[in-house]
Tab-separated table of C-alpha atoms and ligand atoms in Angstrom:
chain	number	residue	atom	x	y	z
A	1	UNK	CA	0.000	0.000	0.000
A	2	UNK	CA	1.277	3.504	-0.839
A	3	UNK	CA	0.668	5.775	2.134
A	4	UNK	CA	0.883	9.580	2.070
A	5	UNK	CA	1.960	11.157	5.351
A	6	UNK	CA	3.145	14.431	6.865
A	7	UNK	CA	6.156	14.533	9.193
A	8	UNK	CA	5.658	17.018	12.048
A	9	UNK	CA	7.232	17.931	15.351
A	10	UNK	CA	6.165	19.728	18.512
A	11	UNK	CA	9.150	20.866	20.635
A	12	UNK	CA	11.168	18.060	19.086
A	13	UNK	CA	8.629	15.283	19.804
A	14	UNK	CA	8.118	14.009	16.279
A	15	UNK	CA	5.185	12.443	14.494
A	16	UNK	CA	4.035	10.799	11.293
A	17	UNK	CA	0.560	12.239	10.643
A	18	UNK	CA	-1.901	10.405	8.382
A	19	UNK	CA	-5.211	11.731	7.041
A	20	UNK	CA	-7.832	8.983	7.307
A	21	UNK	CA	-10.809	11.397	7.274
A	22	UNK	CA	-11.975	10.252	3.823
A	23	UNK	CA	-10.880	6.621	3.837
A	24	UNK	CA	-10.750	4.553	7.041
A	25	UNK	CA	-7.271	3.152	7.698
A	26	UNK	CA	-6.266	0.113	9.729
A	27	UNK	CA	-2.497	-0.251	10.120
A	28	UNK	CA	-0.984	-3.453	11.473
A	29	UNK	CA	1.536	-3.350	14.327
A	30	UNK	CA	4.240	-4.221	11.795
A	31	UNK	CA	3.217	-1.291	9.555
A	32	UNK	CA	3.133	1.086	12.546
A	33	UNK	CA	6.591	-0.054	13.668
A	34	UNK	CA	7.899	0.412	10.104
A	35	UNK	CA	6.535	3.982	10.040
A	36	UNK	CA	8.226	4.664	13.355
A	37	UNK	CA	11.567	3.062	12.456
A	38	UNK	CA	14.267	5.705	11.945
A	39	UNK	CA	16.309	3.432	9.640
A	40	UNK	CA	13.901	1.120	7.846
A	41	UNK	CA	10.957	3.514	7.705
A	42	UNK	CA	10.152	7.192	8.183
A	43	UNK	CA	11.018	7.493	11.893
A	44	UNK	CA	8.971	9.176	14.637
A	45	UNK	CA	8.056	8.955	18.304
A	46	UNK	CA	4.338	8.509	17.614
A	47	UNK	CA	2.001	7.969	14.635
A	48	UNK	CA	-1.181	10.106	14.567
A	49	UNK	CA	-4.159	8.916	12.511
A	50	UNK	CA	-6.828	11.580	11.929
A	51	UNK	CA	-10.384	10.306	11.426
A	52	UNK	CA	-13.673	11.968	10.526
A	53	UNK	CA	-15.977	13.333	13.216
A	54	UNK	CA	-17.399	10.516	15.372
A	55	UNK	CA	-20.376	12.522	16.647
A	56	UNK	CA	-22.310	15.794	16.514
A	57	UNK	CA	-20.342	18.666	18.078
A	58	UNK	CA	-17.001	16.924	17.611
A	59	UNK	CA	-14.851	17.929	14.631
A	60	UNK	CA	-12.465	14.962	14.412
A	61	UNK	CA	-11.223	11.857	16.166
A	62	UNK	CA	-7.514	11.204	16.347
A	63	UNK	CA	-5.752	7.993	17.286
A	64	UNK	CA	-2.235	7.859	18.748
A	65	UNK	CA	0.244	4.992	18.376
A	66	UNK	CA	3.675	4.842	19.989
A	67	UNK	CA	6.421	3.874	17.525
A	68	UNK	CA	6.276	0.432	19.178
A	69	UNK	CA	2.845	0.001	17.557
A	70	UNK	CA	0.919	0.301	20.835
A	71	UNK	CA	-2.174	2.533	20.775
A	72	UNK	CA	-2.306	5.028	23.646
A	73	UNK	CA	-4.796	7.397	25.236
A	74	UNK	CA	-3.268	10.825	24.839
A	75	UNK	CA	-0.436	12.829	23.312
A	76	UNK	CA	-0.067	16.510	24.132
A	77	UNK	CA	2.543	17.507	21.543
A	78	UNK	CA	0.606	15.425	19.036
A	79	UNK	CA	-2.576	17.359	19.759
A	80	UNK	CA	-0.877	20.613	18.778
A	81	UNK	CA	0.499	19.093	15.572
A	82	UNK	CA	-2.952	17.650	14.842
A	83	UNK	CA	-4.581	21.097	14.856
A	84	UNK	CA	-1.764	22.645	12.798
A	85	UNK	CA	-2.267	19.815	10.288
A	86	UNK	CA	-6.059	20.104	9.919
A	87	UNK	CA	-5.860	23.898	9.483
A	88	UNK	CA	-2.919	23.855	7.055
A	89	UNK	CA	-4.446	21.026	4.999
A	90	UNK	CA	-7.799	22.819	4.828
A	91	UNK	CA	-9.651	20.076	6.713
A	92	UNK	CA	-11.150	22.745	8.945
A	93	UNK	CA	-11.592	26.516	8.794
A	94	UNK	CA	-12.210	26.800	12.530
A	95	UNK	CA	-9.709	28.372	14.926
A	96	UNK	CA	-10.999	26.295	17.849
A	97	UNK	CA	-11.331	22.582	17.155
A	98	UNK	CA	-12.868	19.806	19.282
A	99	UNK	CA	-11.316	16.386	18.929
A	100	UNK	CA	-12.007	12.999	20.504
A	101	UNK	CA	-9.120	10.755	21.545
A	102	UNK	CA	-9.368	7.273	23.085
A	103	UNK	CA	-10.593	8.601	26.433
A	104	UNK	CA	-10.655	12.410	26.287
A	105	UNK	CA	-12.402	15.248	24.472
A	106	UNK	CA	-9.931	18.035	23.739
A	107	UNK	CA	-10.484	21.629	22.695
A	108	UNK	CA	-7.611	23.095	20.673
A	109	UNK	CA	-7.040	26.720	19.672
A	110	UNK	CA	-4.633	27.953	16.967
A	111	UNK	CA	-3.129	31.219	18.252
A	112	UNK	CA	-2.231	34.269	16.161
A	113	UNK	CA	1.433	33.780	17.110
A	114	UNK	CA	1.412	30.329	15.447
A	115	UNK	CA	1.607	28.393	18.701
A	116	UNK	CA	-1.282	26.161	19.762
A	117	UNK	CA	-3.117	26.130	23.088
A	118	UNK	CA	-4.678	22.816	24.085
A	119	UNK	CA	-7.230	22.334	26.845
A	120	UNK	CA	-5.830	18.973	27.974
A	121	UNK	CA	-8.763	18.280	30.266
A	122	UNK	CA	-8.473	17.607	33.979
A	123	UNK	CA	-5.748	15.417	35.484
A	124	UNK	CA	-6.777	12.116	37.127
A	125	UNK	CA	-5.425	11.149	40.544
A	126	UNK	CA	-7.339	7.944	41.252
A	127	UNK	CA	-4.765	5.131	41.289
A	128	UNK	CA	-7.139	2.780	39.498
A	129	UNK	CA	-7.273	5.294	36.615
A	130	UNK	CA	-3.531	5.148	35.989
A	131	UNK	CA	-3.385	2.168	36.884
A	132	UNK	CA	-0.985	2.247	39.858
A	133	UNK	CA	-0.743	-0.290	42.685
A	134	UNK	CA	1.240	1.150	45.574
A	135	UNK	CA	-0.327	-1.188	48.149
A	136	UNK	CA	3.025	-2.429	49.430
A	137	UNK	CA	4.667	1.010	49.456
A	138	UNK	CA	4.649	3.640	52.186
A	139	UNK	CA	4.124	7.120	50.619
A	140	UNK	CA	5.476	10.366	52.102
A	141	UNK	CA	3.085	13.324	52.196
A	142	UNK	CA	4.383	16.653	50.874
A	143	UNK	CA	2.185	19.727	50.379
A	144	UNK	CA	-1.186	18.249	49.480
A	145	UNK	CA	0.117	15.237	47.572
A	146	UNK	CA	2.104	12.005	48.043
A	147	UNK	CA	5.546	10.842	46.959
A	148	UNK	CA	5.945	7.076	46.481
A	149	UNK	CA	9.361	5.412	47.064
A	150	UNK	CA	10.612	3.167	44.251
A	151	UNK	CA	13.630	0.895	44.675
A	152	UNK	CA	15.775	0.670	41.530
A	153	UNK	CA	18.735	-1.505	40.564
A	154	UNK	CA	22.039	-1.179	42.358
A	155	UNK	CA	20.460	0.179	45.538
A	156	UNK	CA	19.242	3.353	43.822
A	157	UNK	CA	16.009	4.849	45.119
A	158	UNK	CA	13.665	7.627	43.949
A	159	UNK	CA	10.329	9.120	44.992
A	160	UNK	CA	7.602	9.657	42.379
A	161	UNK	CA	4.316	11.503	42.244
A	162	UNK	CA	1.782	9.462	40.251
A	163	UNK	CA	-1.081	10.888	38.163
A	164	UNK	CA	-2.770	10.564	34.797
A	165	UNK	CA	-3.389	12.990	31.952
A	166	UNK	CA	-5.379	10.239	30.279
A	167	UNK	CA	-2.055	8.387	30.064
A	168	UNK	CA	-0.046	7.424	33.166
A	169	UNK	CA	2.887	9.461	34.559
A	170	UNK	CA	5.414	9.013	37.389
A	171	UNK	CA	7.193	12.330	38.076
A	172	UNK	CA	10.219	12.899	40.298
A	173	UNK	CA	12.154	16.002	41.322
A	174	UNK	CA	15.866	15.942	40.527
A	175	UNK	CA	18.698	18.383	41.244
A	176	UNK	CA	19.977	18.458	37.647
A	177	UNK	CA	18.269	16.912	34.596
A	178	UNK	CA	21.654	16.804	32.817
A	179	UNK	CA	23.187	14.399	35.322
A	180	UNK	CA	20.277	12.183	36.413
A	181	UNK	CA	20.582	8.708	34.772
A	182	UNK	CA	17.375	8.985	32.688
A	183	UNK	CA	18.333	6.150	30.313
A	184	UNK	CA	19.077	3.862	33.293
A	185	UNK	CA	16.243	4.794	35.674
A	186	UNK	CA	13.664	5.527	32.934
A	187	UNK	CA	13.202	1.949	31.689
A	188	UNK	CA	13.128	0.619	35.267
A	189	UNK	CA	10.368	3.044	36.278
A	190	UNK	CA	8.506	2.500	32.968
A	191	UNK	CA	8.307	-1.253	33.622
A	192	UNK	CA	7.972	-1.096	37.434
A	193	UNK	CA	5.578	-3.689	38.875
A	194	UNK	CA	3.479	-0.893	40.439
A	195	UNK	CA	2.371	0.170	36.937
A	196	UNK	CA	0.492	-2.748	35.325
A	197	UNK	CA	0.164	-0.840	32.034
A	198	UNK	CA	3.655	0.700	32.334
A	199	UNK	CA	4.195	4.430	32.828
A	200	UNK	CA	5.855	7.564	31.405
A	201	UNK	CA	8.758	8.547	33.709
A	202	UNK	CA	9.314	12.305	34.220
A	203	UNK	CA	12.453	13.935	35.695
A	204	UNK	CA	11.880	17.576	36.752
A	205	UNK	CA	14.497	20.145	37.846
A	206	UNK	CA	12.928	23.177	39.492
A	207	UNK	CA	14.545	26.493	38.468
A	208	UNK	CA	11.903	28.619	40.227
A	209	UNK	CA	8.190	28.445	41.119
A	210	UNK	CA	7.490	29.527	37.512
A	211	UNK	CA	10.161	27.618	35.560
A	212	UNK	CA	11.332	24.013	35.328
A	213	UNK	CA	13.521	21.792	33.135
A	214	UNK	CA	12.072	18.408	32.245
A	215	UNK	CA	13.173	15.154	30.666
A	216	UNK	CA	10.721	12.298	30.052
A	217	UNK	CA	11.428	8.641	29.352
A	218	UNK	CA	8.195	7.873	27.523
A	219	UNK	CA	6.252	4.632	27.860
A	220	UNK	CA	6.995	2.398	24.833
A	221	UNK	CA	8.931	5.135	23.021
A	222	UNK	CA	12.025	5.866	25.116
A	223	UNK	CA	13.319	9.329	25.936
A	224	UNK	CA	11.786	11.962	23.646
A	225	UNK	CA	12.920	15.571	23.219
A	226	UNK	CA	9.622	16.703	24.744
A	227	UNK	CA	6.482	15.119	26.162
A	228	UNK	CA	3.333	17.261	26.308
A	229	UNK	CA	1.348	15.117	28.724
A	230	UNK	CA	4.566	14.682	30.699
A	231	UNK	CA	4.944	18.454	31.010
A	232	UNK	CA	1.319	18.711	32.176
A	233	UNK	CA	1.780	15.902	34.707
A	234	UNK	CA	5.026	17.390	36.060
A	235	UNK	CA	3.500	20.857	36.579
A	236	UNK	CA	0.308	19.498	38.163
A	237	UNK	CA	2.364	17.336	40.530
A	238	UNK	CA	4.653	20.287	41.349
A	239	UNK	CA	1.671	22.528	42.117
A	240	UNK	CA	0.061	19.909	44.362
A	241	UNK	CA	3.383	19.271	46.142
A	242	UNK	CA	3.659	23.015	46.849
A	243	UNK	CA	6.716	23.561	44.653
A	244	UNK	CA	5.189	25.512	41.715
A	245	UNK	CA	2.776	28.361	40.924
A	246	UNK	CA	-0.223	27.983	38.603
A	247	UNK	CA	1.586	28.983	35.365
A	248	UNK	CA	4.948	27.398	34.572
A	249	UNK	CA	7.423	27.539	31.684
A	250	UNK	CA	8.676	24.013	30.981
A	251	UNK	CA	12.052	23.733	29.216
A	252	UNK	CA	12.252	20.361	27.438
A	253	UNK	CA	15.355	19.337	25.486
A	254	UNK	CA	13.547	20.044	22.189
A	255	UNK	CA	11.725	23.256	23.054
A	256	UNK	CA	9.570	25.145	25.541
A	257	UNK	CA	5.989	24.567	26.674
A	258	UNK	CA	3.768	26.755	28.902
A	259	UNK	CA	1.549	24.815	31.293
A	260	UNK	CA	-1.244	26.379	33.363
A	261	UNK	CA	-3.394	24.675	35.991
A	262	UNK	CA	-5.576	26.412	38.609
A	263	UNK	CA	-6.284	23.203	40.488
A	264	UNK	CA	-5.582	24.613	43.951
A	265	UNK	CA	-7.794	27.690	43.508
A	266	UNK	CA	-10.528	26.234	41.257
A	267	UNK	CA	-10.610	22.559	42.275
A	268	UNK	CA	-8.631	19.501	41.219
A	269	UNK	CA	-10.921	18.970	38.198
A	270	UNK	CA	-9.724	22.259	36.668
A	271	UNK	CA	-8.423	21.750	33.123
A	272	UNK	CA	-4.717	21.807	32.309
A	273	UNK	CA	-3.828	24.268	29.511
A	274	UNK	CA	-0.747	23.602	27.426
A	275	UNK	CA	0.680	26.080	24.890
A	276	UNK	CA	3.551	25.332	22.552
A	277	UNK	CA	4.851	25.039	18.993
A	278	UNK	CA	3.708	22.744	16.182
A	279	UNK	CA	5.754	22.532	12.995
A	280	UNK	CA	5.350	20.738	9.677
A	281	UNK	CA	8.672	19.277	8.505
A	282	UNK	CA	7.796	17.612	5.173
A	283	UNK	CA	5.152	15.674	3.237
A	284	UNK	CA	6.026	12.238	1.958
A	285	UNK	CA	4.845	8.892	0.689
A	286	UNK	CA	5.936	5.423	1.722
A	287	UNK	CA	5.193	1.991	0.324
A	288	UNK	CA	4.156	-0.286	3.212
B	301	API	N1	4.387	7.670	25.205
B	301	API	C1	3.098	8.173	25.697
B	301	API	C2	2.234	8.673	24.519
B	301	API	C3	2.802	9.935	23.880
B	301	API	C4	2.866	11.068	24.854
B	301	API	C5	3.765	12.232	24.471
B	301	API	N2	4.423	12.150	23.199
B	301	API	C6	3.042	13.564	24.630
B	301	API	O1	3.365	14.536	23.937
B	301	API	O2	2.140	13.637	25.523
B	301	API	C7	2.346	7.033	26.397
B	301	API	O3	2.613	5.879	26.070
B	301	API	O4	1.501	7.335	27.250
């Protein structure tokens, strides 16, 4: 099959975007892995498949697949690239677009400065929603939240805050993101027995109450240059732990994101707003 695609990136998190609004598309795991392969295929962190509106009042549905072929619930950087795509390709003339993912309804707004603001919906804290099983761990309370101790190889230990943005995240505070062993600790946390469906592992260095640096070892994709849901999860955790204010600049290795959450003043079900870049790199075609 010849497949047309658009390569895009949001703060360095990169995507193969496919328009399936006119013709339904079912890609096998092998085809998804080929699209994601940086040597034998196109190469990307995630594949985004855009489908026609599933219901009245919803403009599109979009499905997200890690480059491992696994379908996942949410992708923040992907959401921004999705809206850039549908506007640039003339699939919508709206400036605010509503899109359904596996388990969330998102509202996306294309800004005059070219960045995109996404209402990422409310965070989830219920452990069953992640899922997370900390039944044999003893958490430490800090601010209004908990930190859960994880034992890693070689006697290493870390403490993580656990929450969901629709996809699961385990966030820890580190002194310096440049020296923490992300590629060693990341896979161990990702596959930790407490996370039956694995987890995205975030490593946050706090510069001030309004600015952080963040690295994320993504579930089933490895370390990416930015993770939108990871940035949201890190800021929400930092606010609940008492470390951050309600609007934070997040410096990822591939670019900057602005995350806002008024959960302490407006209630924990307040939506998380994420603003950041979305860039088209090239259009292409591949024979799968
Ligand atoms: N690896 C993630 C999905 C992509 C999330 C990330 N690329 C983002 O921008 O939120 C997961 O398995 O939950």
